[in-house]
Tab-separated table of C-alpha atoms in Angstrom:
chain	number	residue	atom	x	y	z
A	1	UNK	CA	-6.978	-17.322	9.032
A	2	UNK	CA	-5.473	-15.444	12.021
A	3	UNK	CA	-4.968	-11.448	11.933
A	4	UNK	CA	-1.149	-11.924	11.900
A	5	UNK	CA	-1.043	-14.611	8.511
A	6	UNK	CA	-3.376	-11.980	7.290
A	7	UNK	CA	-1.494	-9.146	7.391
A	8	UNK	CA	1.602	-10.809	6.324
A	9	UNK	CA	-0.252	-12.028	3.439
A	10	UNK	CA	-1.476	-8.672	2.739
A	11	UNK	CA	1.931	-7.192	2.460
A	12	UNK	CA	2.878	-9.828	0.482
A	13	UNK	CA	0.353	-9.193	-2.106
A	14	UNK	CA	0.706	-5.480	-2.023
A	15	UNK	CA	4.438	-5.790	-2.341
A	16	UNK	CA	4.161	-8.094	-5.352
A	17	UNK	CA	1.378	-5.113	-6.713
A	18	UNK	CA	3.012	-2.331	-5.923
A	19	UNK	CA	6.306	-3.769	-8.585
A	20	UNK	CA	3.783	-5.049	-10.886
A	21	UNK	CA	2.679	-0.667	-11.127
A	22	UNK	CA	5.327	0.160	-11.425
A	23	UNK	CA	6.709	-2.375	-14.228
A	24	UNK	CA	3.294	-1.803	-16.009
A	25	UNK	CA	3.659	2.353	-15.686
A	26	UNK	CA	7.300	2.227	-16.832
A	27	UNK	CA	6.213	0.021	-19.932
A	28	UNK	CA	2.980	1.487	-20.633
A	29	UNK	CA	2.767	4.647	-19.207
A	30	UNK	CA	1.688	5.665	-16.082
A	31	UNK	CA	-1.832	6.868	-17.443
A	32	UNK	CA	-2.743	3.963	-18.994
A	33	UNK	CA	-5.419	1.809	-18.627
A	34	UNK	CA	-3.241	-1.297	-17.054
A	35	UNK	CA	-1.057	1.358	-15.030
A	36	UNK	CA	-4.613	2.812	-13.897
A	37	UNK	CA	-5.860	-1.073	-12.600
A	38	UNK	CA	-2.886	-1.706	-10.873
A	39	UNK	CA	-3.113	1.224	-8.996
A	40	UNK	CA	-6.357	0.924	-8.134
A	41	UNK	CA	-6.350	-3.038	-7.344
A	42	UNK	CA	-3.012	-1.424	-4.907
A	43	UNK	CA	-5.608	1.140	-3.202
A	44	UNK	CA	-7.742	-2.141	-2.416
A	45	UNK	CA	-5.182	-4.039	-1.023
A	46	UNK	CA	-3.988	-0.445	1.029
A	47	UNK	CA	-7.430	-0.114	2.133
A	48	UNK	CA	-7.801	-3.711	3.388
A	49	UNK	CA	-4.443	-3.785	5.143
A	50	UNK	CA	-5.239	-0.241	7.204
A	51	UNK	CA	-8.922	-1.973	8.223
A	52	UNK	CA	-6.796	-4.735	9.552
A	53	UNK	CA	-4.522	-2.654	11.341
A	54	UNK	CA	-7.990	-0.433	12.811
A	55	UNK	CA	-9.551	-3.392	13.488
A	56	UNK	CA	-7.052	-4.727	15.976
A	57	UNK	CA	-7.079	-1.617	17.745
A	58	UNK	CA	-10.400	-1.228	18.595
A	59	UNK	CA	-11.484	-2.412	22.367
A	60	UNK	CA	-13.146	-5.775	21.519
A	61	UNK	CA	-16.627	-5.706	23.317
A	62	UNK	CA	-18.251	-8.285	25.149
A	63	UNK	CA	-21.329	-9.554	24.484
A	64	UNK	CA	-24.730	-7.836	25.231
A	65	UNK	CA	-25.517	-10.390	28.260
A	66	UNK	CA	-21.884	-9.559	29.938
A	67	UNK	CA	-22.775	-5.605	29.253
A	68	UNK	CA	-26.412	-5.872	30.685
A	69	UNK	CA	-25.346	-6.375	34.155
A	70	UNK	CA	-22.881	-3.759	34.441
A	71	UNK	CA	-25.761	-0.840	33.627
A	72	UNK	CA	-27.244	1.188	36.108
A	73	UNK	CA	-30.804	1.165	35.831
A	74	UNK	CA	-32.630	4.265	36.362
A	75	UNK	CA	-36.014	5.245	36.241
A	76	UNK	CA	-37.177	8.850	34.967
A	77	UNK	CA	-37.685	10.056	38.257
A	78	UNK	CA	-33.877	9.424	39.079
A	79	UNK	CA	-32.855	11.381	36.272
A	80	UNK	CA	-35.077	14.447	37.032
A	81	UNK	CA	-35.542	15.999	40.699
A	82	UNK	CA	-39.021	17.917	41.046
């Protein structure tokens, strides 16, 4: 699955936890035990989403063959003048 149906999924599903919290809290209580799982199953989904979102904004590195040819090699002695 692709980043974007992901994400959209994602928001879906925390949407759709975020009422079912809220339902649960207004029914229950908000320190009960149910309340308590749906807020922490909504932390997951949270979490999940913002590694998404991180993940698409890192620089995406090439492999280590395409980086091995860009490095300057050096010996020792190019590093220190004695």
């Amino acid at each position: 699955m692709n980043t974007e149906r992901m994400k959209k999924s994602l928001l879906e599903l925390i949407n759709n936890k975020r009422e079912e919290m809220i339902e649960t809290a207004n029914r229950e209580g908000y320190t009960s035990v149910l309340a308590i799982q749906c807020s922490q199953d909504l932390d997951k989904l949270l979490n999940e989403y913002q590694r998404l979102l991180l993940d698409e904004k890192k620089p995406k590195r090439g492999t280590f063959q395409h980086f091995v040819p860009t490095m300057k090699l050096f010996s020792f002695q190019d590093t220190f003048s004695f």
